């Protein structure tokens, strides 16, 4: 019996001393990391050895409250819950680190394995409810409230988190799986490379890219700095940080990419060839409409490069100069000219209606036809196409000799008009004067070129 008493006394002293030495230092670290700003006063230590004297006094007072309660059976469940939750959380962290294969996780315990850590976490949780289900539930609720408090305040701390490692591992596995899969039009998703540059409607380009890809695709916002890479390394890094900050302030889910190149054409070729990884490479290029004669050569060459690289094209033409993009009044119109470009236009228009800002806007297909065309047969054909595509839209068939005037009359009021186009050959007429009358139509105008990888039947 004497050995039992000695064991209990030793265990009590060791736990008490361990807690009295460890708890103040944990409180001091929390205060210095500004996890809880009201506790910042406890972050100061002694001058010589930086001992957490203020935190030690607070820990002592908390311990005295438990002692003065005078009932071990009342205090024991509470203390036990704290210890079990600590052990369970440590096991859970080891489980996540083990599953994420993070190189920074290098345990010295040879028998360490993620399954053992998971078993330990589940065991701690089970023992908590076996001891006292009420206190276990209270402890979990308090711990959850603490977690959401820290997450909500976005506290800037000095340690890493296992969530990023686990997200990296999931992304790695998903990319490898995508690499092994064969492409099918059914699995087409918009992966948009926005050539924003210093355009005046840069924000509106990003907004449209975000609307087209909401929860369905990826947006990369690219900027090209002209010059020699060796001379502009610091400027490139600064520009990327500024672009990333602008993306966060605008609340646009996008990735920044900045390249330095003397030749703008070489920069665009490099972006289309090298940006992205595996199945996440951009399949669509977005840029703003340019009427500047000085930029006409770069604009036309960009279109030609994109066509040769077999990427789809989206050209945004709008009159907005506001700091925050707004949605014009009117319907979402699709000027139907051919099924090739029509497939991508109709899909983009449908994706636009999936956003809360555009949900109440009607979707209309405007199809100009020759005056003597068989309207009933054309209407039946379009209805069958919409039925196969599983997209609801109003169909407006306009017999006319001049398609542009007919569309101008039928589209009113228009928030946005999708227009398909084919990229001209090198010896054809200039692209900008050819489409300038269409761009001048009311509302926003989006020119769309389908590289051929989108199908409405999928």
Short mmCIF file of C-alpha atoms in Angstrom, two decimals:
data_model
loop_
_atom_site.label_atom_id
_atom_site.label_comp_id
_atom_site.label_asym_id
_atom_site.label_seq_id
_atom_site.Cartn_x
_atom_site.Cartn_y
_atom_site.Cartn_z
CA UNK A 1 0.00 0.00 0.00
CA UNK A 2 2.84 2.43 0.75
CA UNK A 3 4.06 2.15 -2.85
CA UNK A 4 0.61 3.15 -4.10
CA UNK A 5 0.61 6.28 -1.98
CA UNK A 6 4.15 7.11 -3.10
CA UNK A 7 3.16 6.64 -6.75
CA UNK A 8 0.12 8.88 -6.41
CA UNK A 9 2.18 11.58 -4.66
CA UNK A 10 4.94 11.44 -7.31
CA UNK A 11 2.45 11.52 -10.18
CA UNK A 12 0.65 14.46 -8.58
CA UNK A 13 3.84 16.43 -8.03
CA UNK A 14 5.18 15.74 -11.51
CA UNK A 15 1.90 16.77 -13.16
CA UNK A 16 1.62 19.84 -10.96
CA UNK A 17 5.21 20.94 -11.61
CA UNK A 18 4.88 20.21 -15.32
CA UNK A 19 1.74 22.28 -15.58
CA UNK A 20 3.16 25.12 -13.49
CA UNK A 21 6.25 25.23 -15.71
CA UNK A 22 4.54 24.66 -19.06
CA UNK A 23 1.25 26.53 -18.81
CA UNK A 24 2.77 30.00 -18.15
CA UNK A 25 5.10 29.62 -21.12
CA UNK A 26 2.21 28.61 -23.38
CA UNK A 27 0.26 31.66 -22.18
CA UNK A 28 3.32 33.85 -22.75
CA UNK A 29 3.73 32.52 -26.30
CA UNK A 30 0.03 33.07 -27.07
CA UNK A 31 0.29 36.63 -25.78
CA UNK A 32 3.40 37.39 -27.86
CA UNK A 33 1.84 35.96 -30.98
CA UNK A 34 -1.14 38.27 -30.37
CA UNK A 35 -3.61 35.41 -30.63
CA UNK A 36 -5.67 37.14 -27.93
CA UNK A 37 -4.90 40.84 -27.73
CA UNK A 38 -6.36 41.34 -24.20
CA UNK A 39 -3.71 38.88 -22.93
CA UNK A 40 -0.81 40.85 -24.45
CA UNK A 41 0.17 42.04 -20.95
CA UNK A 42 1.19 38.49 -20.04
CA UNK A 43 3.71 38.31 -22.90
CA UNK A 44 6.43 40.16 -20.99
CA UNK A 45 9.10 38.14 -19.22
CA UNK A 46 11.77 38.83 -16.64
CA UNK A 47 14.77 40.87 -17.69
CA UNK A 48 17.48 38.27 -17.18
CA UNK A 49 15.99 34.94 -18.32
CA UNK A 50 12.70 36.05 -19.83
CA UNK A 51 10.74 34.02 -17.26
CA UNK A 52 6.94 34.37 -17.63
CA UNK A 53 6.35 35.75 -14.11
CA UNK A 54 3.03 37.44 -14.86
CA UNK A 55 1.70 34.31 -16.57
CA UNK A 56 2.93 32.19 -13.64
CA UNK A 57 0.97 34.30 -11.16
CA UNK A 58 -2.21 33.90 -13.26
CA UNK A 59 -1.63 30.14 -13.51
CA UNK A 60 -1.17 29.96 -9.72
CA UNK A 61 -4.44 31.80 -9.11
CA UNK A 62 -6.33 29.49 -11.47
CA UNK A 63 -4.86 26.46 -9.69
CA UNK A 64 -5.90 27.86 -6.31
CA UNK A 65 -9.51 28.14 -7.47
CA UNK A 66 -9.50 24.41 -8.14
CA UNK A 67 -7.88 23.65 -4.78
CA UNK A 68 -10.28 25.87 -2.84
CA UNK A 69 -13.19 24.01 -4.40
CA UNK A 70 -12.29 21.26 -1.94
CA UNK A 71 -13.84 18.48 -4.00
CA UNK A 72 -11.53 16.35 -6.12
CA UNK A 73 -14.43 14.65 -7.88
CA UNK A 74 -15.61 18.03 -9.16
CA UNK A 75 -12.24 19.21 -10.42
CA UNK A 76 -10.92 15.91 -11.81
CA UNK A 77 -13.29 15.60 -14.82
CA UNK A 78 -12.52 19.17 -15.91
CA UNK A 79 -8.74 18.69 -15.66
CA UNK A 80 -8.98 15.31 -17.37
CA UNK A 81 -10.95 16.79 -20.29
CA UNK A 82 -8.26 19.42 -20.86
CA UNK A 83 -5.50 16.81 -20.87
CA UNK A 84 -7.39 14.39 -23.12
CA UNK A 85 -8.27 17.17 -25.56
CA UNK A 86 -4.61 18.24 -25.64
CA UNK A 87 -3.42 14.69 -26.32
CA UNK A 88 -6.17 14.14 -28.87
CA UNK A 89 -5.34 17.36 -30.73
CA UNK A 90 -1.64 16.46 -30.83
CA UNK A 91 -2.53 13.05 -32.25
CA UNK A 92 -4.85 14.64 -34.80
CA UNK A 93 -2.11 17.05 -35.89
CA UNK A 94 0.30 14.13 -36.30
CA UNK A 95 -2.31 12.28 -38.35
CA UNK A 96 -2.75 15.24 -40.73
CA UNK A 97 1.01 15.79 -41.01
CA UNK A 98 1.53 12.10 -41.71
CA UNK A 99 -1.13 12.03 -44.42
CA UNK A 100 0.14 15.21 -46.07
CA UNK A 101 3.72 13.87 -46.35
CA UNK A 102 5.04 17.30 -45.47
CA UNK A 103 8.87 17.31 -45.63
CA UNK A 104 8.96 19.50 -42.49
CA UNK A 105 7.33 16.70 -40.47
CA UNK A 106 10.30 14.58 -39.37
CA UNK A 107 9.40 12.71 -36.17
CA UNK A 108 12.28 11.02 -34.35
CA UNK A 109 10.02 8.25 -33.02
CA UNK A 110 10.72 5.32 -35.35
CA UNK A 111 7.34 3.64 -34.92
CA UNK A 112 5.44 6.79 -35.82
CA UNK A 113 2.61 6.20 -38.31
CA UNK A 114 -0.49 8.17 -39.21
CA UNK A 115 -2.76 5.22 -38.32
CA UNK A 116 -1.40 5.17 -34.75
CA UNK A 117 -2.00 8.91 -34.45
CA UNK A 118 -5.57 8.54 -35.76
CA UNK A 119 -6.23 5.71 -33.30
CA UNK A 120 -4.88 7.89 -30.48
CA UNK A 121 -7.12 10.82 -31.43
CA UNK A 122 -10.23 8.61 -31.62
CA UNK A 123 -9.26 6.94 -28.34
CA UNK A 124 -8.94 10.26 -26.53
CA UNK A 125 -12.34 11.37 -27.84
CA UNK A 126 -13.96 8.10 -26.78
CA UNK A 127 -12.46 8.20 -23.27
CA UNK A 128 -13.70 11.78 -22.83
CA UNK A 129 -17.31 10.67 -23.34
CA UNK A 130 -16.82 7.55 -21.21
CA UNK A 131 -15.66 9.67 -18.26
CA UNK A 132 -18.30 12.38 -18.48
CA UNK A 133 -20.38 12.98 -21.59
CA UNK A 134 -21.58 16.41 -20.43
CA UNK A 135 -18.12 17.80 -19.72
CA UNK A 136 -16.82 16.23 -22.94
CA UNK A 137 -19.48 18.02 -24.98
CA UNK A 138 -18.79 21.31 -23.16
CA UNK A 139 -15.06 20.97 -23.80
CA UNK A 140 -15.57 20.30 -27.52
CA UNK A 141 -17.93 23.28 -27.86
CA UNK A 142 -15.44 25.58 -26.09
CA UNK A 143 -12.56 24.32 -28.22
CA UNK A 144 -14.63 24.81 -31.39
CA UNK A 145 -15.59 28.34 -30.34
CA UNK A 146 -11.92 29.08 -29.67
CA UNK A 147 -10.94 27.79 -33.10
CA UNK A 148 -13.58 29.83 -34.95
CA UNK A 149 -12.63 32.93 -32.94
CA UNK A 150 -9.01 32.65 -34.10
CA UNK A 151 -9.98 31.81 -37.68
CA UNK A 152 -12.48 34.67 -37.90
CA UNK A 153 -9.98 37.27 -36.69
CA UNK A 154 -7.32 35.99 -39.14
CA UNK A 155 -4.61 36.22 -36.52
CA UNK A 156 -1.10 36.54 -38.01
CA UNK A 157 0.84 33.83 -36.20
CA UNK A 158 4.42 32.60 -36.50
CA UNK A 159 3.74 28.91 -37.01
CA UNK A 160 2.58 26.97 -40.05
CA UNK A 161 -0.63 24.98 -40.25
CA UNK A 162 -1.24 21.41 -41.34
CA UNK A 163 -4.15 22.51 -43.54
CA UNK A 164 -1.87 23.93 -46.22
CA UNK A 165 0.18 20.73 -46.30
CA UNK A 166 -2.95 18.60 -46.62
CA UNK A 167 -4.32 20.87 -49.36
CA UNK A 168 -1.03 20.56 -51.26
CA UNK A 169 -1.16 16.78 -51.04
CA UNK A 170 -4.76 16.67 -52.28
CA UNK A 171 -3.91 19.00 -55.15
CA UNK A 172 -0.91 16.87 -56.09
CA UNK A 173 -2.97 13.69 -56.23
CA UNK A 174 -5.73 15.41 -58.20
CA UNK A 175 -3.25 16.78 -60.75
CA UNK A 176 -1.66 13.38 -61.25
CA UNK A 177 -5.10 11.86 -61.74
CA UNK A 178 -6.03 14.54 -64.27
CA UNK A 179 -2.79 13.85 -66.13
CA UNK A 180 -3.80 10.22 -66.61
CA UNK A 181 -7.34 10.98 -67.73
CA UNK A 182 -8.24 11.38 -71.40
CA UNK A 183 -9.88 14.66 -72.32
CA UNK A 184 -13.59 14.62 -73.10
CA UNK A 185 -15.75 17.68 -73.91
CA UNK A 186 -18.03 16.70 -71.01
CA UNK A 187 -15.21 17.54 -68.61
CA UNK A 188 -14.42 20.93 -70.16
CA UNK A 189 -14.03 23.67 -67.58
CA UNK A 190 -13.09 27.29 -68.16
CA UNK A 191 -9.43 27.89 -67.33
CA UNK A 192 -8.99 31.53 -68.25
CA UNK A 193 -5.72 33.41 -68.71
CA UNK A 194 -6.55 37.12 -68.44
CA UNK A 195 -4.09 39.39 -70.24
CA UNK A 196 -4.95 42.37 -68.08
CA UNK A 197 -1.78 44.42 -68.37
CA UNK A 198 -2.48 48.10 -67.69
CA UNK A 199 -5.87 48.18 -69.42
CA UNK A 200 -8.35 50.76 -68.20
CA UNK A 201 -11.06 48.11 -67.76
CA UNK A 202 -8.72 45.72 -66.01
CA UNK A 203 -11.04 45.18 -63.07
CA UNK A 204 -13.97 44.44 -65.36
CA UNK A 205 -11.90 41.81 -67.19
CA UNK A 206 -11.20 40.12 -63.88
CA UNK A 207 -14.86 40.35 -62.87
CA UNK A 208 -16.03 38.67 -66.08
CA UNK A 209 -13.39 35.95 -65.75
CA UNK A 210 -14.57 35.36 -62.18
CA UNK A 211 -18.23 35.18 -63.27
CA UNK A 212 -17.41 32.65 -65.99
CA UNK A 213 -15.45 30.39 -63.61
CA UNK A 214 -17.33 30.66 -60.30
CA UNK A 215 -16.75 27.35 -58.47
CA UNK A 216 -16.13 25.73 -61.87
CA UNK A 217 -12.80 26.89 -63.26
CA UNK A 218 -9.55 28.76 -62.71
CA UNK A 219 -8.53 32.35 -63.44
CA UNK A 220 -4.94 33.50 -63.93
CA UNK A 221 -4.28 37.23 -64.26
CA UNK A 222 -1.14 37.91 -66.29
CA UNK A 223 1.00 41.00 -66.54
CA UNK A 224 3.93 41.48 -68.91
CA UNK A 225 6.83 43.77 -68.00
CA UNK A 226 8.92 44.72 -71.01
CA UNK A 227 12.66 44.62 -70.48
CA UNK A 228 15.55 42.36 -69.59
CA UNK A 229 14.93 39.81 -66.84
CA UNK A 230 18.35 40.35 -65.24
CA UNK A 231 17.59 44.06 -64.76
CA UNK A 232 13.99 43.70 -63.58
CA UNK A 233 13.98 40.77 -61.16
CA UNK A 234 13.12 42.95 -58.16
CA UNK A 235 10.50 44.85 -60.13
CA UNK A 236 8.91 41.57 -61.26
CA UNK A 237 8.68 40.35 -57.66
CA UNK A 238 7.18 43.67 -56.56
CA UNK A 239 4.69 43.68 -59.44
CA UNK A 240 3.56 40.16 -58.56
CA UNK A 241 3.00 41.17 -54.92
CA UNK A 242 1.03 44.24 -56.01
CA UNK A 243 -1.06 42.13 -58.38
CA UNK A 244 -1.71 39.57 -55.65
CA UNK A 245 -2.77 42.34 -53.25
CA UNK A 246 -5.12 43.82 -55.87
CA UNK A 247 -6.69 40.40 -56.42
CA UNK A 248 -7.31 40.00 -52.68
CA UNK A 249 -8.77 43.51 -52.35
CA UNK A 250 -11.10 42.93 -55.30
CA UNK A 251 -12.10 39.55 -53.81
CA UNK A 252 -11.47 37.78 -57.12
CA UNK A 253 -10.51 34.08 -56.92
CA UNK A 254 -7.49 34.23 -59.22
CA UNK A 255 -3.77 33.53 -59.43
CA UNK A 256 -1.24 36.25 -60.36
CA UNK A 257 1.47 35.64 -62.97
CA UNK A 258 4.08 38.19 -64.05
CA UNK A 259 6.68 37.67 -66.77
CA UNK A 260 9.52 39.88 -67.92
CA UNK A 261 10.32 39.85 -71.63
CA UNK A 262 11.64 42.39 -74.13
CA UNK A 263 9.36 41.12 -76.89
CA UNK A 264 5.66 41.17 -76.03
CA UNK A 265 4.94 38.40 -78.53
CA UNK A 266 7.55 36.15 -76.94
CA UNK A 267 6.02 36.85 -73.52
CA UNK A 268 2.56 35.77 -74.67
CA UNK A 269 4.00 32.65 -76.28
CA UNK A 270 5.80 31.82 -73.05
CA UNK A 271 2.60 32.30 -71.01
CA UNK A 272 0.55 30.06 -73.29
CA UNK A 273 3.22 27.38 -73.37
CA UNK A 274 4.46 27.30 -69.79
CA UNK A 275 1.82 28.69 -67.45
CA UNK A 276 -0.17 26.07 -65.58
CA UNK A 277 0.50 22.43 -64.88
CA UNK A 278 -1.02 19.27 -66.34
CA UNK A 279 -4.77 19.47 -66.78
CA UNK A 280 -4.84 22.94 -65.19
CA UNK A 281 -3.28 24.74 -68.14
CA UNK A 282 -5.30 27.69 -69.54
CA UNK A 283 -7.64 26.73 -72.39
CA UNK A 284 -9.06 30.23 -72.89
CA UNK A 285 -7.39 33.61 -73.29
CA UNK A 286 -9.23 36.79 -72.27
CA UNK A 287 -8.23 40.32 -73.17
CA UNK A 288 -9.81 43.72 -73.53
CA UNK A 289 -10.85 45.38 -76.78
CA UNK A 290 -8.32 47.95 -77.96
CA UNK A 291 -8.97 50.88 -80.30
CA UNK A 292 -5.51 52.37 -79.89
CA UNK A 293 -3.75 52.41 -83.31
CA UNK A 294 -0.39 51.99 -81.55
CA UNK A 295 -1.56 48.71 -80.01
CA UNK A 296 -3.19 47.32 -83.15
CA UNK A 297 -0.14 45.28 -84.13
CA UNK A 298 0.28 43.73 -80.69
CA UNK A 299 -3.47 43.09 -80.45
CA UNK A 300 -3.65 41.33 -83.83
CA UNK A 301 -0.50 39.31 -83.17
CA UNK A 302 -1.89 38.20 -79.79
CA UNK A 303 -5.00 36.88 -81.51
CA UNK A 304 -2.92 35.07 -84.12
CA UNK A 305 -0.65 33.47 -81.48
CA UNK A 306 -3.67 32.32 -79.50
CA UNK A 307 -5.21 30.73 -82.59
CA UNK A 308 -1.98 28.93 -83.47
CA UNK A 309 -1.75 27.64 -79.89
CA UNK A 310 -5.32 26.28 -80.25
CA UNK A 311 -6.76 28.29 -77.38
CA UNK A 312 -10.23 29.81 -77.26
CA UNK A 313 -10.53 33.58 -77.15
CA UNK A 314 -12.74 36.00 -75.22
CA UNK A 315 -12.51 39.72 -76.01
CA UNK A 316 -14.34 42.06 -73.62
CA UNK A 317 -15.52 45.41 -74.98
CA UNK A 318 -17.18 47.69 -72.45
CA UNK A 319 -17.37 51.36 -71.61
CA UNK A 320 -16.89 51.05 -67.86
CA UNK A 321 -14.26 53.10 -66.11
CA UNK A 322 -15.53 52.79 -62.53
CA UNK A 323 -13.29 51.46 -59.77
CA UNK A 324 -15.88 48.80 -59.05
CA UNK A 325 -17.47 46.93 -61.90
CA UNK A 326 -21.26 47.04 -62.15
CA UNK A 327 -23.76 45.03 -64.16
CA UNK A 328 -25.70 46.93 -66.84
CA UNK A 329 -29.46 46.61 -67.04
CA UNK A 330 -30.97 44.30 -69.62
CA UNK A 331 -30.81 40.75 -70.91
CA UNK A 332 -27.99 38.36 -71.72
CA UNK A 333 -28.05 38.15 -75.52
CA UNK A 334 -26.32 35.63 -77.79
CA UNK A 335 -25.95 36.54 -81.47
CA UNK A 336 -26.12 33.09 -83.08
CA UNK A 337 -24.13 32.76 -86.30
CA UNK A 338 -22.66 29.24 -86.23
CA UNK A 339 -22.78 26.24 -83.93
CA UNK A 340 -19.00 26.17 -83.52
CA UNK A 341 -18.69 29.54 -81.75
CA UNK A 342 -22.30 29.31 -80.59
CA UNK A 343 -21.47 26.37 -78.35
CA UNK A 344 -18.92 28.34 -76.33
CA UNK A 345 -21.04 31.51 -76.35
CA UNK A 346 -24.12 29.72 -75.05
CA UNK A 347 -22.09 27.90 -72.39
CA UNK A 348 -20.48 31.16 -71.19
CA UNK A 349 -23.89 32.85 -71.11
CA UNK A 350 -25.25 29.95 -69.07
CA UNK A 351 -22.29 30.15 -66.65
CA UNK A 352 -23.00 33.86 -66.28
CA UNK A 353 -26.54 33.14 -65.08
CA UNK A 354 -25.15 30.85 -62.36
CA UNK A 355 -23.94 33.94 -60.47
CA UNK A 356 -26.23 35.69 -58.03
CA UNK A 357 -25.64 39.04 -59.75
CA UNK A 358 -26.90 37.70 -63.09
CA UNK A 359 -29.45 35.13 -61.92
CA UNK A 360 -32.50 37.27 -62.71
CA UNK A 361 -31.35 38.32 -66.19
CA UNK A 362 -33.15 36.57 -69.08
CA UNK A 363 -31.06 34.60 -71.57
CA UNK A 364 -31.95 35.22 -75.22
CA UNK A 365 -30.65 33.81 -78.49
CA UNK A 366 -30.94 36.17 -81.42
CA UNK A 367 -30.61 34.47 -84.80
CA UNK A 368 -30.84 36.65 -87.93
CA UNK A 369 -31.91 34.71 -91.04
CA UNK A 370 -32.58 35.48 -94.68
CA UNK A 371 -36.05 36.90 -95.41
CA UNK A 372 -37.12 33.75 -97.31
CA UNK A 373 -35.65 31.25 -94.84
CA UNK A 374 -37.71 28.39 -93.42
CA UNK A 375 -38.30 29.92 -89.97
CA UNK A 376 -40.31 26.98 -88.61
CA UNK A 377 -37.58 24.48 -89.47
CA UNK A 378 -34.87 26.76 -88.00
CA UNK A 379 -36.90 27.22 -84.82
CA UNK A 380 -37.35 23.46 -84.48
CA UNK A 381 -33.63 22.92 -85.01
CA UNK A 382 -32.73 25.48 -82.33
CA UNK A 383 -35.25 24.03 -79.87
CA UNK A 384 -33.72 20.58 -80.30
CA UNK A 385 -30.24 22.00 -79.76
CA UNK A 386 -31.31 23.77 -76.55
CA UNK A 387 -33.01 20.58 -75.39
CA UNK A 388 -29.82 18.54 -75.92
CA UNK A 389 -27.77 21.27 -74.24
CA UNK A 390 -30.19 21.36 -71.26
CA UNK A 391 -30.16 25.17 -71.29
CA UNK A 392 -33.27 27.32 -71.08
CA UNK A 393 -33.25 30.39 -73.31
CA UNK A 394 -35.69 32.57 -75.24
CA UNK A 395 -35.32 32.21 -79.01
CA UNK A 396 -35.66 35.29 -81.24
CA UNK A 397 -35.48 34.57 -84.99
CA UNK A 398 -35.28 37.74 -87.12
CA UNK A 399 -35.70 37.63 -90.93
CA UNK A 400 -33.53 40.44 -92.28
CA UNK A 401 -31.20 41.60 -95.02
CA UNK A 402 -28.88 43.46 -92.62
CA UNK A 403 -28.03 41.34 -89.61
CA UNK A 404 -26.39 44.13 -87.60
CA UNK A 405 -29.47 46.38 -87.71
CA UNK A 406 -31.74 43.46 -86.84
CA UNK A 407 -29.64 42.49 -83.84
CA UNK A 408 -29.48 46.13 -82.68
CA UNK A 409 -33.28 46.29 -82.69
CA UNK A 410 -33.87 42.85 -81.14
CA UNK A 411 -31.30 43.03 -78.34
CA UNK A 412 -32.77 46.01 -76.49
CA UNK A 413 -32.41 46.29 -73.58
CA UNK A 414 -29.08 44.50 -73.41
CA UNK A 415 -26.70 44.01 -70.50
CA UNK A 416 -24.24 41.94 -72.53
CA UNK A 417 -24.11 40.61 -76.09
CA UNK A 418 -22.08 37.53 -77.04
CA UNK A 419 -20.84 37.59 -80.64
CA UNK A 420 -18.88 34.83 -82.35
CA UNK A 421 -16.00 35.59 -84.68
CA UNK A 422 -13.40 33.83 -86.78
CA UNK A 423 -9.80 34.95 -86.67
CA UNK A 424 -8.74 36.39 -90.04
CA UNK A 425 -5.80 35.15 -92.04
CA UNK A 426 -2.66 37.25 -92.24
CA UNK A 427 -3.61 38.69 -95.64
CA UNK A 428 -7.22 39.44 -94.68
CA UNK A 429 -8.73 42.78 -93.75
CA UNK A 430 -7.74 44.29 -90.37
CA UNK A 431 -9.65 42.79 -87.48
CA UNK A 432 -10.48 45.92 -85.48
CA UNK A 433 -12.22 48.00 -88.21
CA UNK A 434 -14.17 44.92 -89.25
CA UNK A 435 -15.75 44.44 -85.80
CA UNK A 436 -15.86 48.07 -84.64
CA UNK A 437 -19.58 48.52 -85.57
CA UNK A 438 -20.45 45.45 -83.49
CA UNK A 439 -18.43 46.69 -80.52
CA UNK A 440 -20.29 50.01 -80.69
CA UNK A 441 -23.62 48.28 -79.96
CA UNK A 442 -25.29 49.21 -76.64
CA UNK A 443 -24.16 47.47 -73.46
CA UNK A 444 -21.14 45.23 -73.02
CA UNK A 445 -20.05 43.20 -76.04
CA UNK A 446 -18.09 39.94 -75.71
CA UNK A 447 -16.42 38.52 -78.80
CA UNK A 448 -15.94 34.75 -78.61
CA UNK A 449 -13.78 32.37 -80.65
CA UNK A 450 -14.09 28.65 -79.96
CA UNK A 451 -10.94 26.62 -80.53
CA UNK A 452 -13.13 23.53 -80.92
CA UNK A 453 -12.93 21.81 -77.53
CA UNK A 454 -16.45 22.79 -76.34
CA UNK A 455 -19.57 20.87 -77.26
CA UNK A 456 -23.18 21.46 -76.21
CA UNK A 457 -24.02 17.78 -76.61
CA UNK A 458 -21.65 16.78 -73.79
#
